[in-house]
Amino acid sequence: MASSSTEMLLQALLWKFPFSCNIRTRIIPPTLLLTSPSIGSNQRSSKRTLNNSICSSIAPITSSSTISTNEEVGGFVADQHLTLRNICEGRVPDHVLRRIEELGFLMPTEIQRQALPILFSGQDCILHAQTGSGKTLAYLLQIFSVIDTQRSSVQALIVVPTRELGMQVAKVARILAAKPDQPVAEDKSCTIMTLLDGGTLRRQKSWLKAEPPTIIVATIGSLCQMLEKHIIKLDSMCVLVIDEVDFMFNSSQQVSSLRKLLISYSSINTRQTVFASASIPQHRRFLYDCIQQKWTKANVVHIHANPIHPMPPRLHHRFLICSRKERHSALLAMLQSDAPQSAIIFVNEQSEKSKKAGNDPATNIVMDALKNSHKGEHEILLLEEKINFNSRAASFSELRQGGAYILVATDIAGRGVDLPDTTHIYNFDLPKDAVHYLHRAGRTGRKPFSESKCVVTSILTSEERFVLQRYENELMFHCHEMFL
Ligand SMILES: Nc1ncnc2c1ncn2[C@@H]1O[C@H](COP(=O)(O)OP(=O)(O)OP(=O)(O)O)[C@@H](O)[C@H]1O
């Protein structure tokens, strides 16, 4: 058992920290055994010690029921030494397991280790874990464990906030679904369709009418267009995933459609609902809402991996103080001395006031400065909301070609985008809150088992220092001052 003083210390930290303030959490044993439900339970409880993995569930009104992963769910629980194959065998088709092994994914990440047994049990889940911790693979493996490719119907739906994230998730799903050595006629393969904002959707309409895909990856706007016109039917949907769930609920444009999808277009009784994000502020409240609003079943499980480290610990955070006029030269000097493999420079969206004043957007100014004065070999690309979808897609696919890049981006690139070669993040403008800091910083450090250091640098004026300090307190990290 965890000593009560250690447990109290952890609870105190969790209480202080708004992203993980569930005081009804349970400590999970470091070693969970793969075993039948009837054996090993005493052994497990005797091994319960302090661990940074917390899983909680909340029941309506009383919040009295708590489930932790040491309780066997779906017939087994996961051991820390188990491979992904050990956890998934018999549930996920073998060709999918072979694909993940070919990609080099042998061991599960912490969230996968904790979540997969619960997902396989069919329970609704909230996957709450660090950026870059492999939440996508966790929910995709669950989808592959339940879909029946012989049936011609939409069986899984993944809703994402941006086109870029949708393209990325669909790409991973297609990689996993591919059956390279399978004769085409022998087995119907899994079909994956994207319904993303910015597409014409004409091609998808005819496809949907001819033969529904097995999995749809969609942004909520495009999806609802199809649902309202009755072009898609969700009667056979057995898994619904909402990725970046806090973002979706915070977006005034997306929230009402999202609520409709959760309540009117499908039912909690016929689907498994999975929410995912690295940030679920006030997650107790969110759990309560999930049950009260009937977005999930009452036994929804909140799986919170590494709650006391909301960001990957190998990120090195620093800040540079300079005047606003000096920011461009400071950025260029840093790029010169850091010589990043690849980098993302985050710039805030132009304010209405600045637009009215006729100023150039900061993204353009930074792009010009880089194009004129940066001496490295990097491809310099721009990703922001207001450029057209084709240019956005072009930037995004170029990033994935493999060469070194510097991406100048607004927060549109802050959510979910997975560019594992990014070694440096620069906040040219300070993010507007701690959640934005967390997601921007989380665009680096995305190789779960790598030890290499990644750097997040914020450029600020001396007056802004206290704002960054607030983020440090909220997210519990330390930022070092740097000098040029
Ligand atoms: N078991 C694994 N072993 C090694 N790498 C993995 C494993 N699972 C996932 N990855 C890789 O980790 C990276 C991050 O995964 P993913 O994009 O799912 O993170 P995430 O948790 O969704 O992050 P975010 O919260 O930022 O969206 C990806 O490049 C993915 O291929």
Short mmCIF file of C-alpha atoms and ligand atoms in Angstrom, two decimals:
data_model
loop_
_atom_site.label_atom_id
_atom_site.label_comp_id
_atom_site.label_asym_id
_atom_site.label_seq_id
_atom_site.Cartn_x
_atom_site.Cartn_y
_atom_site.Cartn_z
CA MET A 1 0.00 0.00 0.00
CA ALA A 2 1.13 3.54 -0.56
CA SER A 3 2.09 5.15 2.70
CA SER A 4 -0.62 7.54 3.77
CA SER A 5 1.81 10.48 3.99
CA THR A 6 2.95 9.94 0.41
CA GLU A 7 -0.61 9.61 -0.72
CA MET A 8 -1.52 12.82 1.13
CA LEU A 9 1.37 14.62 -0.52
CA LEU A 10 0.22 13.48 -3.94
CA GLN A 11 -3.36 14.50 -3.19
CA ALA A 12 -2.17 17.92 -2.05
CA LEU A 13 -0.27 18.36 -5.33
CA LEU A 14 -3.25 17.23 -7.31
CA TRP A 15 -5.49 19.64 -5.44
CA LYS A 16 -3.14 22.53 -6.16
CA PHE A 17 -2.98 21.63 -9.79
CA PRO A 18 -6.15 22.46 -11.74
CA PHE A 19 -5.53 20.03 -14.60
CA SER A 20 -5.63 17.07 -12.24
CA CYS A 21 -7.73 18.21 -9.36
CA ASN A 22 -9.69 15.01 -8.87
CA ILE A 23 -9.25 14.28 -5.20
CA ARG A 24 -11.20 11.07 -5.55
CA THR A 25 -8.44 9.46 -7.52
CA ARG A 26 -6.93 6.14 -6.60
CA ILE A 27 -3.29 5.16 -6.64
CA ILE A 28 -2.60 2.45 -9.14
CA PRO A 29 -0.11 -0.34 -8.61
CA PRO A 30 3.09 -0.12 -10.62
CA THR A 31 2.80 -3.72 -11.66
CA LEU A 32 -0.49 -4.91 -13.02
CA LEU A 33 -0.68 -8.55 -13.86
CA LEU A 34 -2.11 -10.24 -16.90
CA THR A 35 -4.20 -12.88 -15.25
CA SER A 36 -7.62 -14.35 -15.05
CA PRO A 37 -10.07 -12.50 -12.79
CA SER A 38 -10.08 -15.31 -10.28
CA ILE A 39 -6.40 -15.32 -9.40
CA GLY A 40 -3.84 -12.84 -8.28
CA SER A 41 -6.08 -10.21 -6.73
CA ASN A 42 -4.44 -10.42 -3.29
CA GLN A 43 -1.05 -10.29 -4.87
CA ARG A 44 -2.04 -7.18 -6.73
CA SER A 45 -3.41 -5.33 -3.75
CA SER A 46 -0.26 -6.06 -1.75
CA LYS A 47 1.80 -4.45 -4.50
CA ARG A 48 -0.16 -1.21 -4.49
CA THR A 49 2.38 1.59 -4.08
CA LEU A 50 2.80 5.19 -5.13
CA ASN A 51 2.64 5.44 -8.86
CA ASN A 52 2.14 8.36 -11.15
CA SER A 53 -0.76 6.72 -12.92
CA ILE A 54 -4.22 7.56 -11.86
CA CYS A 55 -7.50 6.34 -13.17
CA SER A 56 -10.75 7.53 -11.80
CA SER A 57 -14.40 7.24 -12.44
CA ILE A 58 -17.18 9.34 -11.09
CA ALA A 59 -20.79 8.43 -10.60
CA PRO A 60 -23.64 10.89 -10.91
CA ILE A 61 -24.34 13.19 -7.96
CA THR A 62 -22.55 11.24 -5.23
CA SER A 63 -19.26 10.74 -7.08
CA SER A 64 -18.83 7.76 -4.86
CA SER A 65 -17.77 5.04 -7.25
CA THR A 66 -14.16 4.87 -8.22
CA ILE A 67 -12.64 2.36 -10.58
CA SER A 68 -8.93 1.97 -10.94
CA THR A 69 -6.98 -0.12 -13.38
CA ASN A 70 -5.92 -2.58 -10.71
CA GLU A 71 -9.47 -3.85 -10.77
CA GLU A 72 -9.74 -6.31 -13.59
CA VAL A 73 -11.67 -4.88 -16.45
CA GLY A 74 -12.67 -6.99 -19.40
CA GLY A 75 -11.03 -10.06 -17.92
CA PHE A 76 -7.48 -8.80 -17.60
CA VAL A 77 -5.30 -5.96 -16.52
CA ALA A 78 -1.99 -4.90 -17.98
CA ASP A 79 1.47 -5.61 -16.65
CA GLN A 80 4.23 -3.02 -17.15
CA HIS A 81 6.32 -5.59 -19.01
CA LEU A 82 3.65 -6.56 -21.47
CA THR A 83 4.17 -5.69 -25.10
CA LEU A 84 1.46 -4.12 -27.21
CA ARG A 85 1.01 -7.55 -28.81
CA ASN A 86 0.51 -9.18 -25.39
CA ILE A 87 -2.19 -6.66 -24.53
CA CYS A 88 -3.93 -6.69 -27.91
CA GLU A 89 -3.61 -10.29 -29.06
CA GLY A 90 -6.97 -11.94 -29.60
CA ARG A 91 -8.66 -8.54 -29.70
CA VAL A 92 -6.96 -6.65 -32.50
CA PRO A 93 -6.52 -8.39 -35.91
CA ASP A 94 -3.08 -9.83 -36.40
CA HIS A 95 -2.32 -7.78 -39.53
CA VAL A 96 -2.83 -4.59 -37.49
CA LEU A 97 -0.48 -5.86 -34.80
CA ARG A 98 2.10 -6.69 -37.45
CA ARG A 99 1.80 -3.16 -38.81
CA ILE A 100 2.44 -1.55 -35.43
CA GLU A 101 5.46 -3.80 -34.94
CA GLU A 102 6.77 -2.82 -38.36
CA LEU A 103 6.45 0.81 -37.24
CA GLY A 104 8.63 -0.09 -34.27
CA PHE A 105 5.89 0.18 -31.66
CA LEU A 106 6.58 -2.81 -29.46
CA MET A 107 5.93 -1.55 -25.94
CA PRO A 108 2.83 0.40 -24.99
CA THR A 109 3.11 3.92 -23.70
CA GLU A 110 1.71 4.57 -20.22
CA ILE A 111 -1.71 5.67 -21.45
CA GLN A 112 -1.92 2.70 -23.83
CA ARG A 113 -0.93 0.31 -21.04
CA GLN A 114 -3.61 1.70 -18.77
CA ALA A 115 -6.34 2.36 -21.29
CA LEU A 116 -6.34 -0.60 -23.64
CA PRO A 117 -7.74 -3.17 -21.18
CA ILE A 118 -10.53 -0.78 -20.25
CA LEU A 119 -11.25 0.16 -23.84
CA PHE A 120 -11.37 -3.53 -24.78
CA SER A 121 -13.92 -4.08 -22.02
CA GLY A 122 -16.24 -1.73 -23.92
CA GLN A 123 -16.44 0.94 -21.24
CA ASP A 124 -16.67 4.60 -22.12
CA CYS A 125 -13.33 6.30 -21.46
CA ILE A 126 -11.73 9.67 -21.10
CA LEU A 127 -8.10 9.38 -22.18
CA HIS A 128 -6.26 12.14 -20.37
CA ALA A 129 -2.51 12.03 -20.92
CA GLN A 130 0.49 14.13 -21.92
CA THR A 131 0.89 15.47 -25.41
CA GLY A 132 2.67 12.96 -27.64
CA SER A 133 1.84 10.04 -25.36
CA GLY A 134 0.10 7.89 -27.98
CA LYS A 135 -3.60 8.46 -27.32
CA THR A 136 -4.35 8.12 -31.06
CA LEU A 137 -2.98 4.60 -31.26
CA ALA A 138 -4.91 3.66 -28.10
CA TYR A 139 -8.29 4.58 -29.54
CA LEU A 140 -7.45 3.26 -33.03
CA LEU A 141 -6.54 -0.14 -31.61
CA GLN A 142 -9.89 -0.23 -29.84
CA ILE A 143 -11.65 0.64 -33.11
CA PHE A 144 -9.78 -2.13 -34.94
CA SER A 145 -10.78 -4.56 -32.21
CA VAL A 146 -14.52 -4.04 -32.79
CA ILE A 147 -15.06 -3.30 -36.46
CA ASP A 148 -16.26 -5.99 -38.81
CA THR A 149 -14.93 -5.26 -42.28
CA GLN A 150 -17.41 -7.68 -43.84
CA ARG A 151 -20.23 -5.30 -42.93
CA SER A 152 -20.86 -2.33 -45.12
CA SER A 153 -21.64 0.39 -42.59
CA VAL A 154 -20.02 3.19 -40.62
CA GLN A 155 -18.82 1.52 -37.45
CA ALA A 156 -16.44 4.09 -36.01
CA LEU A 157 -16.37 7.84 -36.09
CA ILE A 158 -13.45 10.01 -34.99
CA VAL A 159 -14.18 13.70 -34.60
CA VAL A 160 -11.25 16.12 -34.61
CA PRO A 161 -11.07 19.92 -34.37
CA THR A 162 -8.94 20.68 -37.43
CA ARG A 163 -8.41 19.49 -40.96
CA GLU A 164 -4.70 18.91 -40.27
CA LEU A 165 -5.36 16.63 -37.32
CA GLY A 166 -7.99 14.77 -39.35
CA MET A 167 -5.54 14.13 -42.19
CA GLN A 168 -3.00 12.87 -39.71
CA VAL A 169 -5.34 10.52 -37.84
CA ALA A 170 -6.73 9.13 -41.11
CA LYS A 171 -3.18 8.49 -42.32
CA VAL A 172 -2.32 6.49 -39.19
CA ALA A 173 -5.60 4.56 -39.46
CA ARG A 174 -4.86 3.73 -43.12
CA ILE A 175 -1.35 2.57 -42.26
CA LEU A 176 -2.74 0.24 -39.61
CA ALA A 177 -5.55 -1.02 -41.83
CA ALA A 178 -3.33 -1.89 -44.80
CA LYS A 179 -3.04 -5.58 -45.58
CA PRO A 180 -0.07 -5.70 -47.96
CA ASP A 181 0.03 -9.48 -48.35
CA GLN A 182 -3.71 -10.04 -48.58
CA PRO A 183 -5.26 -11.00 -51.94
CA VAL A 184 -7.89 -8.32 -52.57
CA ALA A 185 -10.78 -10.69 -53.27
CA GLU A 186 -10.24 -12.75 -50.14
CA ASP A 187 -11.20 -10.30 -47.47
CA LYS A 188 -12.86 -6.91 -47.54
CA SER A 189 -10.49 -4.41 -46.07
CA CYS A 190 -11.35 -1.58 -43.75
CA THR A 191 -12.19 1.63 -45.58
CA ILE A 192 -11.45 5.01 -44.06
CA MET A 193 -13.02 8.23 -45.22
CA THR A 194 -12.24 11.80 -44.21
CA LEU A 195 -14.92 14.48 -44.02
CA LEU A 196 -12.88 17.57 -43.28
CA ASP A 197 -13.60 21.28 -43.44
CA GLY A 198 -12.25 22.76 -46.63
CA GLY A 199 -12.97 19.72 -48.80
CA THR A 200 -15.71 19.86 -51.45
CA LEU A 201 -17.35 16.73 -50.03
CA ARG A 202 -18.81 15.92 -53.47
CA ARG A 203 -16.67 12.82 -53.94
CA GLN A 204 -17.46 11.67 -50.40
CA LYS A 205 -21.20 12.03 -51.01
CA SER A 206 -21.16 9.60 -53.93
CA TRP A 207 -18.86 7.25 -52.04
CA LEU A 208 -21.16 7.32 -49.01
CA LYS A 209 -24.15 6.51 -51.18
CA ALA A 210 -22.39 3.70 -53.04
CA GLU A 211 -20.82 2.01 -50.03
CA PRO A 212 -20.37 3.44 -46.55
CA PRO A 213 -16.81 3.39 -45.17
CA THR A 214 -15.95 1.47 -42.00
CA ILE A 215 -14.30 4.42 -40.27
CA ILE A 216 -14.92 8.13 -40.73
CA VAL A 217 -12.52 10.82 -39.56
CA ALA A 218 -14.34 14.15 -39.55
CA THR A 219 -14.44 17.71 -38.42
CA ILE A 220 -17.76 18.46 -36.81
CA GLY A 221 -18.93 21.04 -39.40
CA SER A 222 -18.54 18.76 -42.41
CA LEU A 223 -19.91 15.79 -40.52
CA CYS A 224 -23.08 17.61 -39.47
CA GLN A 225 -23.69 18.77 -43.05
CA MET A 226 -23.80 15.11 -44.08
CA LEU A 227 -25.89 14.07 -41.09
CA GLU A 228 -28.45 16.80 -41.61
CA LYS A 229 -28.88 15.73 -45.23
CA HIS A 230 -29.19 12.10 -44.12
CA ILE A 231 -26.24 11.14 -46.28
CA ILE A 232 -24.56 9.36 -43.37
CA LYS A 233 -26.27 6.94 -41.05
CA LEU A 234 -24.79 6.23 -37.67
CA ASP A 235 -27.08 3.30 -36.74
CA SER A 236 -24.19 0.83 -36.80
CA MET A 237 -21.61 3.09 -35.16
CA CYS A 238 -20.11 1.24 -32.21
CA VAL A 239 -17.23 3.59 -31.31
CA LEU A 240 -17.35 7.37 -31.22
CA VAL A 241 -14.09 9.20 -30.48
CA ILE A 242 -13.92 12.91 -29.79
CA ASP A 243 -10.27 13.94 -29.95
CA GLU A 244 -9.09 17.18 -28.28
CA VAL A 245 -12.39 17.15 -26.46
CA ASP A 246 -11.75 20.23 -24.29
CA PHE A 247 -10.99 22.28 -27.39
CA MET A 248 -14.19 21.12 -29.07
CA PHE A 249 -16.32 21.99 -26.06
CA ASN A 250 -14.62 25.37 -25.75
CA SER A 251 -15.19 26.32 -29.35
CA SER A 252 -18.34 28.35 -29.77
CA GLN A 253 -18.56 27.23 -33.42
CA GLN A 254 -18.34 23.54 -32.65
CA VAL A 255 -20.06 23.00 -29.34
CA SER A 256 -23.71 22.92 -30.39
CA SER A 257 -23.04 20.47 -33.25
CA LEU A 258 -20.98 18.35 -30.90
CA ARG A 259 -23.82 18.18 -28.39
CA LYS A 260 -26.21 17.18 -31.17
CA LEU A 261 -23.87 14.43 -32.28
CA LEU A 262 -23.55 13.10 -28.74
CA ILE A 263 -27.22 13.22 -27.88
CA SER A 264 -29.42 13.31 -30.99
CA TYR A 265 -27.53 11.70 -33.85
CA SER A 266 -26.46 8.66 -31.84
CA SER A 267 -27.14 7.08 -28.49
CA ILE A 268 -24.86 6.22 -25.57
CA ASN A 269 -26.56 2.84 -25.32
CA THR A 270 -25.39 1.61 -28.69
CA ARG A 271 -21.95 3.18 -28.87
CA GLN A 272 -18.75 3.27 -26.85
CA THR A 273 -17.75 6.88 -26.31
CA VAL A 274 -14.08 7.85 -26.03
CA PHE A 275 -12.87 11.36 -25.28
CA ALA A 276 -9.18 12.25 -25.56
CA SER A 277 -7.02 15.22 -24.69
CA ALA A 278 -3.82 16.23 -22.93
CA SER A 279 -5.74 18.95 -21.13
CA ILE A 280 -9.09 18.53 -19.46
CA PRO A 281 -9.30 21.46 -17.07
CA GLN A 282 -11.74 20.80 -14.21
CA HIS A 283 -12.02 17.20 -15.19
CA ARG A 284 -14.29 16.34 -12.23
CA ARG A 285 -16.81 18.79 -13.57
CA PHE A 286 -16.40 17.36 -17.05
CA LEU A 287 -17.00 13.82 -15.81
CA TYR A 288 -20.08 14.98 -13.99
CA ASP A 289 -21.36 16.67 -17.16
CA CYS A 290 -20.63 13.57 -19.24
CA ILE A 291 -23.00 11.58 -17.08
CA GLN A 292 -25.60 14.26 -16.42
CA GLN A 293 -25.84 15.30 -20.05
CA LYS A 294 -25.78 11.70 -21.25
CA TRP A 295 -22.70 12.14 -23.36
CA THR A 296 -21.40 8.91 -21.86
CA LYS A 297 -22.71 6.04 -19.79
CA ALA A 298 -22.61 6.42 -16.03
CA ASN A 299 -19.66 4.07 -15.61
CA VAL A 300 -17.35 6.18 -17.78
CA VAL A 301 -13.72 5.80 -16.73
CA HIS A 302 -11.35 8.73 -16.54
CA ILE A 303 -7.83 7.52 -17.20
CA HIS A 304 -5.28 10.06 -16.20
CA ALA A 305 -1.72 9.06 -16.99
CA ASN A 306 1.13 11.06 -15.43
CA PRO A 307 -1.12 13.64 -13.78
CA ILE A 308 1.73 15.33 -11.98
CA HIS A 309 3.66 15.80 -15.23
CA PRO A 310 1.15 17.23 -17.69
CA MET A 311 3.99 17.87 -20.14
CA PRO A 312 6.69 15.38 -21.15
CA PRO A 313 9.45 15.82 -18.54
CA ARG A 314 12.23 15.86 -21.13
CA LEU A 315 11.14 19.25 -22.42
CA HIS A 316 13.58 21.98 -21.44
CA HIS A 317 11.79 25.31 -20.96
CA ARG A 318 13.54 28.68 -21.22
CA PHE A 319 12.66 32.30 -21.76
CA LEU A 320 14.38 35.32 -23.23
CA ILE A 321 13.49 38.85 -22.21
CA CYS A 322 13.77 41.55 -24.84
CA SER A 323 11.78 44.54 -26.07
CA ARG A 324 9.09 43.98 -28.71
CA LYS A 325 11.25 45.67 -31.34
CA GLU A 326 14.12 43.30 -30.68
CA ARG A 327 12.05 40.11 -31.02
CA HIS A 328 12.82 39.39 -34.68
CA SER A 329 16.56 39.74 -34.31
CA ALA A 330 16.42 37.73 -31.07
CA LEU A 331 14.54 34.94 -32.84
CA LEU A 332 17.04 34.86 -35.72
CA ALA A 333 19.97 34.82 -33.30
CA MET A 334 18.43 31.93 -31.36
CA LEU A 335 17.81 29.91 -34.50
CA GLN A 336 21.43 30.49 -35.45
CA SER A 337 22.81 29.33 -32.12
CA ASP A 338 20.31 26.49 -31.48
CA ALA A 339 20.58 25.11 -35.04
CA PRO A 340 17.37 23.09 -34.52
CA GLN A 341 16.77 19.95 -36.52
CA SER A 342 13.27 21.28 -37.14
CA ALA A 343 11.28 23.95 -35.34
CA ILE A 344 7.83 25.49 -34.94
CA ILE A 345 7.51 29.20 -34.25
CA PHE A 346 4.15 30.05 -32.70
CA VAL A 347 2.74 33.49 -33.40
CA ASN A 348 -0.61 34.77 -32.11
CA GLU A 349 -3.46 35.45 -34.52
CA GLN A 350 -3.65 39.10 -35.53
CA SER A 351 -6.03 41.03 -33.32
CA GLU A 352 -8.99 42.93 -34.76
CA LYS A 353 -7.44 46.15 -33.46
CA SER A 354 -4.20 45.49 -35.32
CA LYS A 355 -6.14 44.60 -38.48
CA LYS A 356 -8.12 47.83 -38.27
CA ALA A 357 -4.90 49.77 -37.82
CA GLY A 358 -3.74 48.30 -41.15
CA ASN A 359 -0.76 46.48 -39.64
CA ASP A 360 0.82 43.51 -41.33
CA PRO A 361 0.04 40.24 -39.53
CA ALA A 362 2.92 39.06 -37.33
CA THR A 363 3.02 35.74 -39.20
CA ASN A 364 3.94 37.59 -42.43
CA ILE A 365 6.56 39.69 -40.69
CA VAL A 366 8.18 36.60 -39.14
CA MET A 367 8.05 34.74 -42.49
CA ASP A 368 9.73 37.67 -44.25
CA ALA A 369 12.41 37.94 -41.57
CA LEU A 370 13.18 34.23 -41.88
CA LYS A 371 13.16 34.18 -45.66
CA ASN A 372 15.46 37.19 -45.85
CA SER A 373 17.84 36.51 -43.01
CA HIS A 374 17.77 32.90 -41.77
CA LYS A 375 20.97 31.14 -42.75
CA GLY A 376 20.00 27.50 -42.16
CA GLU A 377 18.96 24.90 -44.74
CA HIS A 378 15.41 24.66 -43.45
CA GLU A 379 12.30 24.69 -45.57
CA ILE A 380 10.29 27.68 -44.28
CA LEU A 381 6.54 27.11 -44.17
CA LEU A 382 3.44 28.88 -42.92
CA LEU A 383 0.36 27.34 -41.34
CA GLU A 384 -2.44 29.61 -40.20
CA GLU A 385 -6.21 29.50 -40.20
CA LYS A 386 -6.83 32.23 -42.74
CA ILE A 387 -4.75 30.83 -45.60
CA ASN A 388 -6.78 28.68 -47.95
CA PHE A 389 -7.21 25.00 -47.31
CA ASN A 390 -5.12 23.96 -50.31
CA SER A 391 -2.14 25.95 -49.12
CA ARG A 392 -2.65 24.58 -45.64
CA ALA A 393 -2.70 21.05 -47.01
CA ALA A 394 0.38 21.75 -49.13
CA SER A 395 2.31 23.09 -46.13
CA PHE A 396 1.26 20.17 -44.05
CA SER A 397 2.19 17.50 -46.56
CA GLU A 398 5.52 19.18 -47.26
CA LEU A 399 6.30 18.98 -43.55
CA ARG A 400 5.82 15.26 -43.73
CA GLN A 401 8.26 14.73 -46.60
CA GLY A 402 11.16 14.40 -44.21
CA GLY A 403 13.44 17.43 -44.77
CA ALA A 404 14.34 19.99 -42.09
CA TYR A 405 11.71 22.68 -41.62
CA ILE A 406 10.82 25.80 -39.74
CA LEU A 407 7.07 26.13 -39.47
CA VAL A 408 5.59 29.51 -38.61
CA ALA A 409 2.16 28.78 -37.19
CA THR A 410 -0.73 30.11 -35.20
CA ASP A 411 -2.41 27.94 -32.58
CA ILE A 412 -4.08 25.96 -35.35
CA ALA A 413 -0.92 23.82 -35.31
CA GLY A 414 -1.09 23.58 -31.54
CA ARG A 415 -3.60 20.77 -31.30
CA GLY A 416 -2.73 17.16 -31.99
CA VAL A 417 -0.35 17.81 -34.88
CA ASP A 418 2.35 15.16 -34.74
CA LEU A 419 5.65 16.14 -36.32
CA PRO A 420 8.07 13.96 -34.36
CA ASP A 421 11.20 15.60 -35.85
CA THR A 422 10.39 18.94 -34.23
CA THR A 423 13.15 19.56 -31.69
CA HIS A 424 12.49 23.22 -30.88
CA ILE A 425 9.41 25.32 -30.17
CA TYR A 426 9.58 29.10 -30.08
CA ASN A 427 6.77 31.17 -28.62
CA PHE A 428 7.32 34.36 -30.58
CA ASP A 429 4.20 35.61 -28.79
CA LEU A 430 3.28 34.32 -25.38
CA PRO A 431 0.36 31.86 -25.55
CA LYS A 432 -2.90 33.21 -24.16
CA ASP A 433 -3.18 30.71 -21.32
CA ALA A 434 -1.56 27.67 -19.73
CA VAL A 435 -3.56 25.23 -21.86
CA HIS A 436 -2.24 26.86 -25.02
CA TYR A 437 1.29 26.76 -23.58
CA LEU A 438 0.92 23.05 -22.90
CA HIS A 439 -0.27 22.21 -26.41
CA ARG A 440 2.30 24.40 -28.16
CA ALA A 441 5.11 22.95 -26.07
CA GLY A 442 3.73 19.48 -26.75
CA ARG A 443 4.47 19.76 -30.48
CA THR A 444 7.97 18.68 -29.53
CA GLY A 445 9.10 15.70 -27.45
CA ARG A 446 6.84 13.39 -29.45
CA LYS A 447 8.93 10.25 -29.49
CA PRO A 448 7.55 8.44 -26.45
CA PHE A 449 10.65 6.37 -25.60
CA SER A 450 13.31 8.84 -26.68
CA GLU A 451 15.65 10.46 -24.14
CA SER A 452 16.73 13.33 -26.37
CA LYS A 453 16.11 16.79 -25.03
CA CYS A 454 13.67 19.14 -26.73
CA VAL A 455 13.56 22.85 -26.11
CA VAL A 456 10.67 25.28 -25.68
CA THR A 457 11.62 28.97 -25.71
CA SER A 458 9.34 31.90 -24.99
CA ILE A 459 10.29 35.38 -26.07
CA LEU A 460 8.80 37.99 -23.74
CA THR A 461 9.04 41.50 -22.48
CA SER A 462 9.95 42.03 -18.83
CA GLU A 463 6.30 43.01 -18.16
CA GLU A 464 5.15 39.60 -19.46
CA ARG A 465 7.40 37.60 -17.14
CA PHE A 466 4.68 37.25 -14.49
CA VAL A 467 2.32 35.70 -17.06
CA LEU A 468 4.80 32.96 -17.86
CA GLN A 469 5.35 32.48 -14.14
CA ARG A 470 1.62 31.83 -13.79
CA TYR A 471 1.81 29.14 -16.46
CA GLU A 472 4.79 27.63 -14.66
CA ASN A 473 2.77 27.39 -11.45
CA GLU A 474 -0.28 26.00 -13.18
CA LEU A 475 1.58 23.41 -15.21
CA MET A 476 4.26 22.78 -12.59
CA PHE A 477 7.37 23.24 -14.67
CA HIS A 478 10.39 25.46 -14.39
CA CYS A 479 11.52 27.93 -17.02
CA HIS A 480 15.16 29.11 -17.11
CA GLU A 481 16.13 32.57 -18.23
CA MET A 482 18.49 32.62 -21.19
CA PHE A 483 20.68 35.41 -22.53
CA LEU A 484 22.00 35.98 -26.00
N1 LIG B 1 3.70 2.47 -28.38
C1 LIG B 1 4.37 3.40 -29.05
N2 LIG B 1 5.72 3.30 -29.19
C2 LIG B 1 6.43 4.25 -29.87
N3 LIG B 1 5.87 5.35 -30.44
C3 LIG B 1 4.54 5.49 -30.31
C4 LIG B 1 3.72 4.53 -29.62
N4 LIG B 1 2.44 4.95 -29.67
C5 LIG B 1 2.44 6.11 -30.35
N5 LIG B 1 3.70 6.44 -30.75
C6 LIG B 1 4.12 7.64 -31.49
O1 LIG B 1 4.04 8.73 -30.57
C7 LIG B 1 3.76 9.93 -31.27
C8 LIG B 1 2.66 10.69 -30.55
O2 LIG B 1 1.45 9.96 -30.60
P1 LIG B 1 0.02 10.68 -30.71
O3 LIG B 1 0.00 11.61 -31.85
O4 LIG B 1 -1.01 9.63 -30.61
O5 LIG B 1 0.04 11.53 -29.36
P2 LIG B 1 -1.18 12.15 -28.56
O6 LIG B 1 -1.16 11.55 -27.21
O7 LIG B 1 -2.42 12.05 -29.36
O8 LIG B 1 -0.69 13.66 -28.46
P3 LIG B 1 -1.54 15.05 -28.47
O9 LIG B 1 -2.17 15.17 -27.13
O10 LIG B 1 -0.49 16.08 -28.71
O11 LIG B 1 -2.53 14.94 -29.58
C9 LIG B 1 3.38 9.53 -32.68
O12 LIG B 1 4.45 9.87 -33.54
C10 LIG B 1 3.17 8.05 -32.61
O13 LIG B 1 3.49 7.43 -33.81
#
